[in-house]
Coordinates of C-alpha atoms in Angstrom, one line a residue:
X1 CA 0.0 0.0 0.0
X2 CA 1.4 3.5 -0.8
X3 CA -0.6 5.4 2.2
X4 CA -1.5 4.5 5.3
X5 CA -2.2 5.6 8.8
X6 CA 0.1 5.8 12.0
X7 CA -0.8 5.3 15.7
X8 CA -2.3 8.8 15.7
X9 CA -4.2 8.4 13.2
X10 CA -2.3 10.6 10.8
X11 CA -1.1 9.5 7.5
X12 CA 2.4 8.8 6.6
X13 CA 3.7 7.7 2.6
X14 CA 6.0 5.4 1.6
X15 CA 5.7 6.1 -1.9
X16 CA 8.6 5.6 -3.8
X17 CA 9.1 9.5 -4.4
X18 CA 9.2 9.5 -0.7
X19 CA 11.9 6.4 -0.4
X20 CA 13.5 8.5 -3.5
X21 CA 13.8 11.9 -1.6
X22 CA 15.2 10.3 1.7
X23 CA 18.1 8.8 -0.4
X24 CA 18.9 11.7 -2.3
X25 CA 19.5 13.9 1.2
X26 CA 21.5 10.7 2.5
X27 CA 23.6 10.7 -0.7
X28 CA 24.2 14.6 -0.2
X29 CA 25.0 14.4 3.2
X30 CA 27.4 11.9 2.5
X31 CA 28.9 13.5 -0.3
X32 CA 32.8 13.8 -0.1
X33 CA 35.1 16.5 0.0
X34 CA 39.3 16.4 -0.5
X35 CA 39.7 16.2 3.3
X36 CA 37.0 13.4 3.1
X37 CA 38.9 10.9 0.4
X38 CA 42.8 12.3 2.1
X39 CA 41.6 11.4 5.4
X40 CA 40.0 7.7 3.9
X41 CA 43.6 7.6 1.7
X42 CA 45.1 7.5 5.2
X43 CA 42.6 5.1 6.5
X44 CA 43.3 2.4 4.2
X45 CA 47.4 2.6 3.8
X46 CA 47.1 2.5 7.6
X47 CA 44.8 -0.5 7.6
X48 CA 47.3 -2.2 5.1
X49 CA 50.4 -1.6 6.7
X50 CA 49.0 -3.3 9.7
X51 CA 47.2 -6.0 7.6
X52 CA 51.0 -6.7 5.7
X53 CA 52.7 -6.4 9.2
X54 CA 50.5 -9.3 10.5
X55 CA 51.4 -11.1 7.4
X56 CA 55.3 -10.4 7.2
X57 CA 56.7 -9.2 9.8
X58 CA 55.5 -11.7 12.3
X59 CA 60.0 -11.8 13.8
X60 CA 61.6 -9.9 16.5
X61 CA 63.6 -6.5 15.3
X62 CA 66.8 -7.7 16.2
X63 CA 66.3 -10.7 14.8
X64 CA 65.6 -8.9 11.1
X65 CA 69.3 -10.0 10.0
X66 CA 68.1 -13.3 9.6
X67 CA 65.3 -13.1 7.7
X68 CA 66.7 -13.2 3.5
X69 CA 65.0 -11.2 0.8
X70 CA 62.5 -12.8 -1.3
X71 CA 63.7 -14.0 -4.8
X72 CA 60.7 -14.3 -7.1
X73 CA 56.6 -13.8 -6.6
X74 CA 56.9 -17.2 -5.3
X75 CA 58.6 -16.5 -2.1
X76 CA 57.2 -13.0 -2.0
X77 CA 53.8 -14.4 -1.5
X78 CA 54.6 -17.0 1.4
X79 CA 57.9 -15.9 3.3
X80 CA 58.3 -12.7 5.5
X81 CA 59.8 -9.7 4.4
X82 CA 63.1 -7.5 5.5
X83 CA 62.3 -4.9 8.2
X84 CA 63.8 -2.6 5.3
X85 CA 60.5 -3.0 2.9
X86 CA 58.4 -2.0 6.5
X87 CA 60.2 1.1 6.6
X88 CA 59.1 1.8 2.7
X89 CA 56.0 0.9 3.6
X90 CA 55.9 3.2 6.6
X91 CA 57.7 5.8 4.5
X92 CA 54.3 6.0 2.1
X93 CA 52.2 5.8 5.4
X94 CA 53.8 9.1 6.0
X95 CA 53.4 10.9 2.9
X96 CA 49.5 9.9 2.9
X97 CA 49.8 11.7 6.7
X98 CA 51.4 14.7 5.4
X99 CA 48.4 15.6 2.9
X100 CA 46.7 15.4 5.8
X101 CA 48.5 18.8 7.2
X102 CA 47.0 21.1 8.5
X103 CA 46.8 18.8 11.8
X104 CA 43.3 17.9 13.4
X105 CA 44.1 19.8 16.3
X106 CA 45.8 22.6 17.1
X107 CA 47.9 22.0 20.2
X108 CA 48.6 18.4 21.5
X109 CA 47.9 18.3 25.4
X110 CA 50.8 18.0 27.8
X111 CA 50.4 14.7 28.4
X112 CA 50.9 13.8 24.7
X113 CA 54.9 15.1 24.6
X114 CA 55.9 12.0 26.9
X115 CA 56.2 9.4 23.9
X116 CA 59.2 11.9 22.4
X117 CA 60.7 12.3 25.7
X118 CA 61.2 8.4 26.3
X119 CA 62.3 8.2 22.2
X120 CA 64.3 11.3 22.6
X121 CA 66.0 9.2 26.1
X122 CA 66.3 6.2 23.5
X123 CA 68.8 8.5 21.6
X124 CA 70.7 9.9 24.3
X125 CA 71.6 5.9 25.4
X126 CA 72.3 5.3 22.3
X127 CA 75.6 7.1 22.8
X128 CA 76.5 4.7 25.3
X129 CA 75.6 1.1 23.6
X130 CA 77.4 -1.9 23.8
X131 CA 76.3 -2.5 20.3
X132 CA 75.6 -0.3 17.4
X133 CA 74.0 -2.4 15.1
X134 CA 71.3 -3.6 18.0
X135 CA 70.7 -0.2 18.8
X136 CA 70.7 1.1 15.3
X137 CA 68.0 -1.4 14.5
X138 CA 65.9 -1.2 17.4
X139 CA 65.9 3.0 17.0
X140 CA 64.2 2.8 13.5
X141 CA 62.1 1.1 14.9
X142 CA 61.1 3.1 17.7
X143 CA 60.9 5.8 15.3
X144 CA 58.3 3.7 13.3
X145 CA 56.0 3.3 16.7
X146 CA 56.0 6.8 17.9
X147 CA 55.3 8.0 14.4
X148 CA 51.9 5.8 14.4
X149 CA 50.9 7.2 17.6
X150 CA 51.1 10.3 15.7
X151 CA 49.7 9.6 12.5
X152 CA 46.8 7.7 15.1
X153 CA 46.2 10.6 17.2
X154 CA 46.6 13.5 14.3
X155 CA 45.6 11.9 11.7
X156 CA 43.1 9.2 11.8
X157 CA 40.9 10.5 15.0
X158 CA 38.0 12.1 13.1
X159 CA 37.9 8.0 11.7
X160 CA 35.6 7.1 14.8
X161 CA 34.5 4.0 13.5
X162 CA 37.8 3.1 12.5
X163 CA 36.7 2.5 8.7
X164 CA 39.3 1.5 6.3
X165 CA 41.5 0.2 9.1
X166 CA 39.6 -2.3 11.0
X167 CA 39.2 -4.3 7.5
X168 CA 42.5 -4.9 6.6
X169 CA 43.5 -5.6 10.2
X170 CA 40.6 -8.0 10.9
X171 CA 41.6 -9.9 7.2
X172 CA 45.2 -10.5 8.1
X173 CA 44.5 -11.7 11.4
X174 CA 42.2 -14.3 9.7
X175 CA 44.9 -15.3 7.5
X176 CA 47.3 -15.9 10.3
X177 CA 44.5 -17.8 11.8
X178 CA 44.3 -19.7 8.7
X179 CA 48.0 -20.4 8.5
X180 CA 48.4 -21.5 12.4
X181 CA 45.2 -23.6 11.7
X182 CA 47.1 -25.1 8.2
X183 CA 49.8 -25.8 10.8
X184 CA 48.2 -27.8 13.1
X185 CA 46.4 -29.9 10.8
X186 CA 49.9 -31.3 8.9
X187 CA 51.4 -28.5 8.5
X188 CA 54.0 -28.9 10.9
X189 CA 54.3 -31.9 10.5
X190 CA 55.3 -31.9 7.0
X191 CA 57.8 -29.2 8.0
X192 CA 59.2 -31.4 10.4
X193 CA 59.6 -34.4 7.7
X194 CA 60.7 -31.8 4.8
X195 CA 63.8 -30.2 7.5
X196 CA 66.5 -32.2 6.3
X197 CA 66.2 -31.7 2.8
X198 CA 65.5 -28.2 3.2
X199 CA 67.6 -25.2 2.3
X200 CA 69.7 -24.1 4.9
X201 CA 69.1 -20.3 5.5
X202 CA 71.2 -19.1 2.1
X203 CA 74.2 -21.2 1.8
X204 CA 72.8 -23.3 -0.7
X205 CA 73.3 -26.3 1.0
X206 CA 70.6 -28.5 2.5
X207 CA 70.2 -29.4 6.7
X208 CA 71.3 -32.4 5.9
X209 CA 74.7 -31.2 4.6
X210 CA 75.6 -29.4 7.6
X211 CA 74.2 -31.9 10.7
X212 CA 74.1 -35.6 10.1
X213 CA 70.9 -37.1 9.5
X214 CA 70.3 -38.9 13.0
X215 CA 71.1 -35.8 14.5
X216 CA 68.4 -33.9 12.7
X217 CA 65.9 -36.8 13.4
X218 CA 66.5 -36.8 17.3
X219 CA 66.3 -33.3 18.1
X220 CA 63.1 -33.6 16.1
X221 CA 61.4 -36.2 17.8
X222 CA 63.0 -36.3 21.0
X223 CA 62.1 -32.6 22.8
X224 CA 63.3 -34.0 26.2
X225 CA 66.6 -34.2 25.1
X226 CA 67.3 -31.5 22.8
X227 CA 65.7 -29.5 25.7
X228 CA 68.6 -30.9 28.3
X229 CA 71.1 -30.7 25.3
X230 CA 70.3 -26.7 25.1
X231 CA 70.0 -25.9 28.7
X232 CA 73.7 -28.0 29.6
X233 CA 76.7 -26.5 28.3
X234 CA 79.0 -29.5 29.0
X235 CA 76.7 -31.7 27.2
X236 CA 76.4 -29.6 23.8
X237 CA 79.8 -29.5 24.0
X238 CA 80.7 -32.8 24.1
X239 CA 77.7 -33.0 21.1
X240 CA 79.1 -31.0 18.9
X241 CA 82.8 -32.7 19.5
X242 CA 81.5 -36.1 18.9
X243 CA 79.5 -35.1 15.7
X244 CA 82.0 -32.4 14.8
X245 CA 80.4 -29.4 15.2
X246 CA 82.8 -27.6 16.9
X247 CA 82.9 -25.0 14.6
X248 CA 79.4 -24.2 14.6
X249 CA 79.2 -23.5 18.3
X250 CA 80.9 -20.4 20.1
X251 CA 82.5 -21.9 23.4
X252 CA 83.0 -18.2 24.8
X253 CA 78.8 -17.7 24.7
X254 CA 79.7 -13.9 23.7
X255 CA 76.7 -14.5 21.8
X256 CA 74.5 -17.0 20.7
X257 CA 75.9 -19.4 17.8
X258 CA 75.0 -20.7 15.2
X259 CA 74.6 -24.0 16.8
X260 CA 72.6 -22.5 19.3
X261 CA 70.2 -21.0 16.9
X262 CA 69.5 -23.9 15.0
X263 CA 68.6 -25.7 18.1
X264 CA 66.3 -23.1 19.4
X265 CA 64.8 -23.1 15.5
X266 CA 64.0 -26.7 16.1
X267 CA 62.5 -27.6 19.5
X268 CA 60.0 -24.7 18.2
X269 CA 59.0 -26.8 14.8
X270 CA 59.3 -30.0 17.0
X271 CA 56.8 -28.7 20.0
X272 CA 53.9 -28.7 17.5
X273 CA 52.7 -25.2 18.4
X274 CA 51.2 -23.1 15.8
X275 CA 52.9 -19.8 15.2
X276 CA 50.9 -18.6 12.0
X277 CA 53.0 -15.6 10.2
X278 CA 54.8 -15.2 13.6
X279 CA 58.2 -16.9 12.8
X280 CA 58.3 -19.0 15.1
X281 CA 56.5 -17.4 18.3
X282 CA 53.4 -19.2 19.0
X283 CA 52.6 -16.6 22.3
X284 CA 52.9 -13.6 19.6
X285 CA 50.0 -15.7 17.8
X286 CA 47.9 -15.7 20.6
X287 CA 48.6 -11.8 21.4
X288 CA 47.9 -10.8 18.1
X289 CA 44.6 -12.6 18.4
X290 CA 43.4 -11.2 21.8
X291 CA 44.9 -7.5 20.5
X292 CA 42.6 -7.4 17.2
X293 CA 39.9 -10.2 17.9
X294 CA 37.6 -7.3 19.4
X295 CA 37.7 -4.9 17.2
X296 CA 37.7 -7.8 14.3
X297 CA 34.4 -9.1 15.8
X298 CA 33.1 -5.7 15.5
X299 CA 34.3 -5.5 12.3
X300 CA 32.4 -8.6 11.2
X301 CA 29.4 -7.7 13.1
X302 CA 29.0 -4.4 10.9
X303 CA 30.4 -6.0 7.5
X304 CA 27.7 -8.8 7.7
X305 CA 24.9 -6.1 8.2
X306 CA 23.0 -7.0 5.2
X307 CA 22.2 -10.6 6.8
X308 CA 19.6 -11.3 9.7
X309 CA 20.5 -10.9 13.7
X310 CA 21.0 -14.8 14.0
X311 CA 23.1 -15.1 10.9
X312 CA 25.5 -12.3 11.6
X313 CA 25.7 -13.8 15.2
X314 CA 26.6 -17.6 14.1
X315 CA 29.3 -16.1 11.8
X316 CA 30.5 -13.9 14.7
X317 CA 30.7 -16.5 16.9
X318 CA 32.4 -18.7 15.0
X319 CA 35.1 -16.9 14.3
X320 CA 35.4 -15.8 18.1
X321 CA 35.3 -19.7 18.4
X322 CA 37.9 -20.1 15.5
X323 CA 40.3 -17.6 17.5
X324 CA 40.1 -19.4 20.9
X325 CA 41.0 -22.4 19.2
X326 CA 44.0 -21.2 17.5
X327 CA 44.9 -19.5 21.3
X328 CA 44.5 -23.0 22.6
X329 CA 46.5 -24.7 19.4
X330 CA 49.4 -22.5 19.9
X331 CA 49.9 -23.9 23.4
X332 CA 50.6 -20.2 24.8
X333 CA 50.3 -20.4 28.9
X334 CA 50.1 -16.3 28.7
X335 CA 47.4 -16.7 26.0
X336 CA 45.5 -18.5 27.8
X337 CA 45.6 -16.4 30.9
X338 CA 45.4 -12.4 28.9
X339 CA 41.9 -14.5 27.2
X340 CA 40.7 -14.9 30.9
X341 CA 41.5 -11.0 31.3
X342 CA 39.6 -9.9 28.1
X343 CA 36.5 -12.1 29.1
X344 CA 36.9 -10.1 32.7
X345 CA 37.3 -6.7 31.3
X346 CA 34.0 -7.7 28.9
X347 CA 32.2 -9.2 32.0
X348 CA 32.8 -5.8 34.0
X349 CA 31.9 -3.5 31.5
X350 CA 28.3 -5.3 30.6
X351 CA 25.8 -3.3 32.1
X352 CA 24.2 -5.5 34.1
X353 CA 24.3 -5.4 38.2
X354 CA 27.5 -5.8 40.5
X355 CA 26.3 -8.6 42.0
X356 CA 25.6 -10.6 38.2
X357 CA 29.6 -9.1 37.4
X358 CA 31.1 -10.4 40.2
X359 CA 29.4 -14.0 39.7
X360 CA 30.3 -14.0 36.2
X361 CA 34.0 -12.9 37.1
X362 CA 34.2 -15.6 39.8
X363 CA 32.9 -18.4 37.5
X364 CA 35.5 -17.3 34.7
X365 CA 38.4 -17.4 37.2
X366 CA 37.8 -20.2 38.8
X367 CA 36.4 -22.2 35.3
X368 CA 39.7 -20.9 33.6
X369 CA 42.1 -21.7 36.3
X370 CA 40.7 -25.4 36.5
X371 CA 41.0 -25.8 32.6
X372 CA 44.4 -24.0 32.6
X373 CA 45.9 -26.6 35.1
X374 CA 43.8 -29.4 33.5
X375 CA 45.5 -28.7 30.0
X376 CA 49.1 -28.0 31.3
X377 CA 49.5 -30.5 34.2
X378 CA 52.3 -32.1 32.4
X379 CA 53.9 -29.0 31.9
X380 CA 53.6 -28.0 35.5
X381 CA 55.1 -31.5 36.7
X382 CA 57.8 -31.1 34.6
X383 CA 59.0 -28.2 36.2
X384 CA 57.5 -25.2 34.4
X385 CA 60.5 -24.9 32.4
X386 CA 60.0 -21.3 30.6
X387 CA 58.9 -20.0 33.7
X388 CA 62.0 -20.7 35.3
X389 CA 63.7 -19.3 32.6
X390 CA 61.8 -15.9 32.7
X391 CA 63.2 -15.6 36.1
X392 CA 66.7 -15.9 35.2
X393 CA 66.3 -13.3 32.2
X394 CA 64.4 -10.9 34.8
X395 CA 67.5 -11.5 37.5
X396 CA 69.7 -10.4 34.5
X397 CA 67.8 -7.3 33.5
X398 CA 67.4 -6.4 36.7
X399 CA 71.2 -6.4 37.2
X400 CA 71.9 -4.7 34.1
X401 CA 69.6 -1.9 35.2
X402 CA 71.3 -1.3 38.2
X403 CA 74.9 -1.5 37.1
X404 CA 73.6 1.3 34.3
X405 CA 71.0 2.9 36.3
X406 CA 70.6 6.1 34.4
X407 CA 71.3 5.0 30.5
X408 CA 71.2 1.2 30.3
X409 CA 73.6 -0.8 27.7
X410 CA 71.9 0.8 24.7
X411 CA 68.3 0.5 23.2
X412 CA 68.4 -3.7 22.6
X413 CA 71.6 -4.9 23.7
X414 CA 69.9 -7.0 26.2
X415 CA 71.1 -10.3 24.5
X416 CA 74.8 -8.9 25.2
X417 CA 74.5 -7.9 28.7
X418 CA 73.0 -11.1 29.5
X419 CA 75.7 -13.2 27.6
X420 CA 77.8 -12.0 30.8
X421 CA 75.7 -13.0 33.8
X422 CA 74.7 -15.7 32.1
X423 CA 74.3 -18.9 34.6
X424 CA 76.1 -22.1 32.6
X425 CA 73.0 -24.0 32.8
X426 CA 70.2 -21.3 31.4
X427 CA 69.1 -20.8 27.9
X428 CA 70.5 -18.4 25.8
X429 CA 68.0 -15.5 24.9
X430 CA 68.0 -12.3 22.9
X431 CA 65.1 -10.1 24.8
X432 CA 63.5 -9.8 28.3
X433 CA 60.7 -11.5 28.1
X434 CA 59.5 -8.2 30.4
X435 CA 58.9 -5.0 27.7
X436 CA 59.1 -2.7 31.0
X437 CA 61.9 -4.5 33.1
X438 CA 63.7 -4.2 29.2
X439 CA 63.3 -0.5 28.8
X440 CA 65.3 -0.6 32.7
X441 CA 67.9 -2.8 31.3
X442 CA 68.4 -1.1 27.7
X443 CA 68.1 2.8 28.5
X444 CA 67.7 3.1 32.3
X445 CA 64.9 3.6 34.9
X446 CA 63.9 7.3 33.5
X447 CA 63.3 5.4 30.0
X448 CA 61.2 2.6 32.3
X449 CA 59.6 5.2 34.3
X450 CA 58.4 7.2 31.7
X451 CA 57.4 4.1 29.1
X452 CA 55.0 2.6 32.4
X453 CA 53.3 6.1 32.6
X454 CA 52.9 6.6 28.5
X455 CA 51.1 2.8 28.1
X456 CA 50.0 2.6 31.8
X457 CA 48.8 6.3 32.2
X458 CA 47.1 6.5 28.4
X459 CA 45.3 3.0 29.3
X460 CA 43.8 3.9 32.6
X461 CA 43.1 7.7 31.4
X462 CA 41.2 6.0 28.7
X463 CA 39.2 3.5 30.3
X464 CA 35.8 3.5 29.5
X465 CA 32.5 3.2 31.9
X466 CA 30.1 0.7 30.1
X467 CA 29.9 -1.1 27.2
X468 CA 27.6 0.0 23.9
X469 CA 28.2 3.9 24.5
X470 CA 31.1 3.7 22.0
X471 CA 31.7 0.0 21.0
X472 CA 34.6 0.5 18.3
X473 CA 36.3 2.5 21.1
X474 CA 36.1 0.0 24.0
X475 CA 36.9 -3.0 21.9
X476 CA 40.1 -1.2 21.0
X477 CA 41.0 -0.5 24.5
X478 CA 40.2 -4.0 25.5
X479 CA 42.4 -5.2 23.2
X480 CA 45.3 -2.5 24.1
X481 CA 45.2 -3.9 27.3
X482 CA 45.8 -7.6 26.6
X483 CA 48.6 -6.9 24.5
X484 CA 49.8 -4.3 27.8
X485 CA 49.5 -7.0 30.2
X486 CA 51.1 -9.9 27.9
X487 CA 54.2 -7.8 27.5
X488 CA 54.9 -8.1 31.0
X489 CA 55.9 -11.6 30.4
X490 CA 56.7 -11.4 27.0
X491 CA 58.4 -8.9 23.4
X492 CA 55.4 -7.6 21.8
X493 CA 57.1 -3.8 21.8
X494 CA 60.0 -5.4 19.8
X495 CA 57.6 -7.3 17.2
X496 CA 56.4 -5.2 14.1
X497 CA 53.3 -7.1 13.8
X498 CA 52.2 -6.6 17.7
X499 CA 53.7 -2.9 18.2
X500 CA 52.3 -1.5 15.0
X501 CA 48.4 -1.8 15.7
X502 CA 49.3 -1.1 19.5
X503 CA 50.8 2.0 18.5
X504 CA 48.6 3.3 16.2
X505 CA 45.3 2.3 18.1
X506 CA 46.6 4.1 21.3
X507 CA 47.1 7.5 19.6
X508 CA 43.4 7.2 18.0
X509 CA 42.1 6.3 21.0
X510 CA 43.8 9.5 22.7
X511 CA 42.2 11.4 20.0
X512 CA 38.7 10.2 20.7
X513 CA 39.4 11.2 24.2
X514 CA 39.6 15.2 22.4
X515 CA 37.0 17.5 21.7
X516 CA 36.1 16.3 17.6
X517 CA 36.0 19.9 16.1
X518 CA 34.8 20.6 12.6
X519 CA 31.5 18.1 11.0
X520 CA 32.3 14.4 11.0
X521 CA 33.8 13.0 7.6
X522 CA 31.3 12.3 4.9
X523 CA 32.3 8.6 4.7
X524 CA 32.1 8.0 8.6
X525 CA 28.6 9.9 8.8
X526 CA 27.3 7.8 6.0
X527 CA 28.3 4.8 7.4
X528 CA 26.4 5.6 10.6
X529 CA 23.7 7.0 9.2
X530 CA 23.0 3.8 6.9
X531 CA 23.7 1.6 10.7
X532 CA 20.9 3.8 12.3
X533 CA 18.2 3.5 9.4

């Protein structure tokens, strides 16, 4: 029927001409101007930079030396990328920001000059490093992060819904969820079985041409004691002087050798944890995931808009399911205890009453700590191995930083001031395991002091009250937090692929924190006003 009557009794139309009328003034209020397609420019190349840093550059900074440059599409598709192509990357990133000048606001607030005080501390230890190249390599990228938080607070804050740069994200974490799934079901397996005939790194010879085939089978299969063989010096040693490998293996432990490496490269393939795109790092896998998972659920919520409730909500939940799995997959003890803290933070910001919060809170805890001892009692009886370890790294840094209380050794030299406290018996390592306790260690307790107040201060600032007034925004902090509190225990700071999107997302969540002056962008308007009709 074209007419017909309302509650009141009044007529209302929805005629075509009517329907016809409502879209034209949608389509003019949505109209964009240059600011409108810079500012959606910016949107994307930042949602692709984090998207290809997911992807490829999944490795440790300092561990960038290792990783060989692609030769042919072949190997550019499937194998990471040299930090060297993230700084191009990051390079166009910037250019897009710069037609974004004049700035969205006019004076940044006090609070806001802190991240170049700790990068401008960064430099001034820099002077004093125990190694150059380290600290050359860990700067640029320092330079990289602080630069996001600029181009994220500037630049992309009028982008409240995050449009152009919650795709891209949310589509590279699924493919590193599709890879780490690939892995578990034969893909590391087949690794494991393809090792010895495998190139080694680029000396064009195979594994098999540089450790004898037995050798390569037992450290494969047996974990126990390639594990003993890596944490007793006397015993590689006599290993590698038996199989001659003497020249492979350092016996001052100035740093770690090539020996050493290879080990460490296989008790990872051999544990059968998925890693995805993270080289090797299944606990950067599982931060990844509980970093962008709520902001990628939002993100599929609102790209699936066209279906009904209860098919956007099975897809949703599946892949919610899907991530928890891949959590679980990659055998991450920190995982599994940073998922029990986003559940909390989701549990206290529901808006339901204290007493429901606290029972659901309880039942998590005490739900998760049962399944968490359940699934690593084996671990647990065997010692808790990596735990133990993260204590002697911790003892370490906390000796560095008070032997160099004021500098540190230089911006990640960790590895080298730990090479001479090392105990004879303890595993070889390049970084903390502790992002804070490293910045103590590396460039001294004013660069700790005043990295805790920048991620610490900006997370509790920017808390929010309740879920639903701003859901992009609270997802975003929920997941800024995860990554916060996994860094206590692990690198995320030093991994492009983990510090990028941290980064980036803390600066646009300052800015949403700002007055907005000036109309919303076209593109963002539209969006919402199509998500309220």
């Amino acid at each position: 029927m074209a007419n017909g009557k309302s509650g009141n009794g009044k007529k209302t139309s929805s005629s075509p001409d009517s329907f016809n009328q409502k879209e034209s003034s949608l389509r003019s209020s949505a109209s964009l101007t240059v600011a409108d397609v810079r500012l959606r420019l910016l949107a994307w190349c930042s949602g692709l930079l984090l998207m290809f840093g997911l992807l490829k550059f999944g490795t440790p900074v300092i561990l960038q030396d290792q990783i060989e440059s692609p030769q042919g599409w072949i190997q550019w598709f499937f194998f990471p990328w040299p930090i060297q192509t993230a700084y191009m990357m990051f390079a166009v990133l910037g250019m897009a920001a710069v037609r974004m000048l004049p700035f969205r606001v006019k004076a940044m607030p006090k609070w806001l000059w802190l991240p170049l005080a700790w990068l401008a501390w960064q430099f001034a230890s820099a002077f004093f490093t125990i190694d150059q190249k380290l600290t050359h390599m860990v700067l640029a990228h320092f330079m990289v992060l602080v630069g996001l938080f600029y181009i994220g607070f500037f630049m992309l804050s009028k982008n409240t819904r995050l449009k152009g740069v919650a795709g891209p994200a949310t589509f590279g974490l699924i493919l590193a969820m599709w890879t780490a799934t690939e892995q578990k079901f034969g893909g590391l397996e087949a690794t494991k079985q393809a090792i010895p005939q495998s190139p080694y790194f680029d000396t064009g010879m195979t594994w098999n041409q540089v450790y004898p085939q037995a050798f390569l089978e037992k450290t494969i299969e047996d974990q126990a004691w390639l594990q003993s063989l890596r944490a007793d010096e006397d015993m590689l040693q006599q290993t590698a002087q038996s199989l001659g490998l003497v020249p492979l293996l350092n016996p001052q432990g100035a740093k770690e050798s090539q020996l050493e490496r290879d080990l460490a490269f296989l008790e990872k393939i051999g544990k059968n944890r998925v890693f995805g795109t993270f080289g090797g790092y299944p606990n950067a896998l599982a931060a990844a995931i509980w970093l962008l998972l709520p902001l990628s659920l939002v993100c599929i919520w609102q790209m699936t808009h066209r279906l009904q409730k209860p098919s956007r909500a099975l897809i949703t939940g599946l892949v919610a399911v899907w991530a928890v799995a891949c959590v679980v997959w990659s055998g991450s003890k920190g995982g599994w205890l940073i998922g029990m803290l986003s559940v909390g933070l989701l549990f206290l910001l529901s808006r339901v009453s204290r007493r429901v919060k606290a029972a659901l809170v309880l039942a998590l805890v005490i739900g998760g700590s049962f399944a968490f001892a359940w699934k690593y009692q084996a671990y647990f009886e065997k010692g808790a191995t990596s735990v133990g370890a993260r204590f002697e790294y911790w003892k370490a840094g906390w000796h560095t930083s008070f032997e160099h209380p004021l500098l540190g050794s230089g911006p990640g030299t960790f590895m080298r001031a730990f090479a001479k406290v090392k105990p004879d018996d303890a595993e070889m390592t390049r970084l903390t395991h502790n992002d804070y306790l490293q910045q103590a260690s590396d460039a001294g307790w004013p660069s700790a002091i005043m990295y805790l107040l920048w991620i610490g201060g900006s997370l509790w600032i920017m808390r929010p009250k309740s879920l639903a007034n701003n859901l992009v925004y609270e997802m975003v902090w929920i997941g800024l937090v995860a990554l916060a509190f996994q860094n206590t225990i692990e690198f995320g700071l030093y991994i492009p692929a983990l510090s990028w999107p941290f980064f980036l997302l803390l600066g646009w969540l300052w800015g949403q924190r700002l007055p907005q002056p000036g109309p919303k962008p076209a593109f963002d308007q539209a969006s919402s006003d199509l998500a309220s009709s």
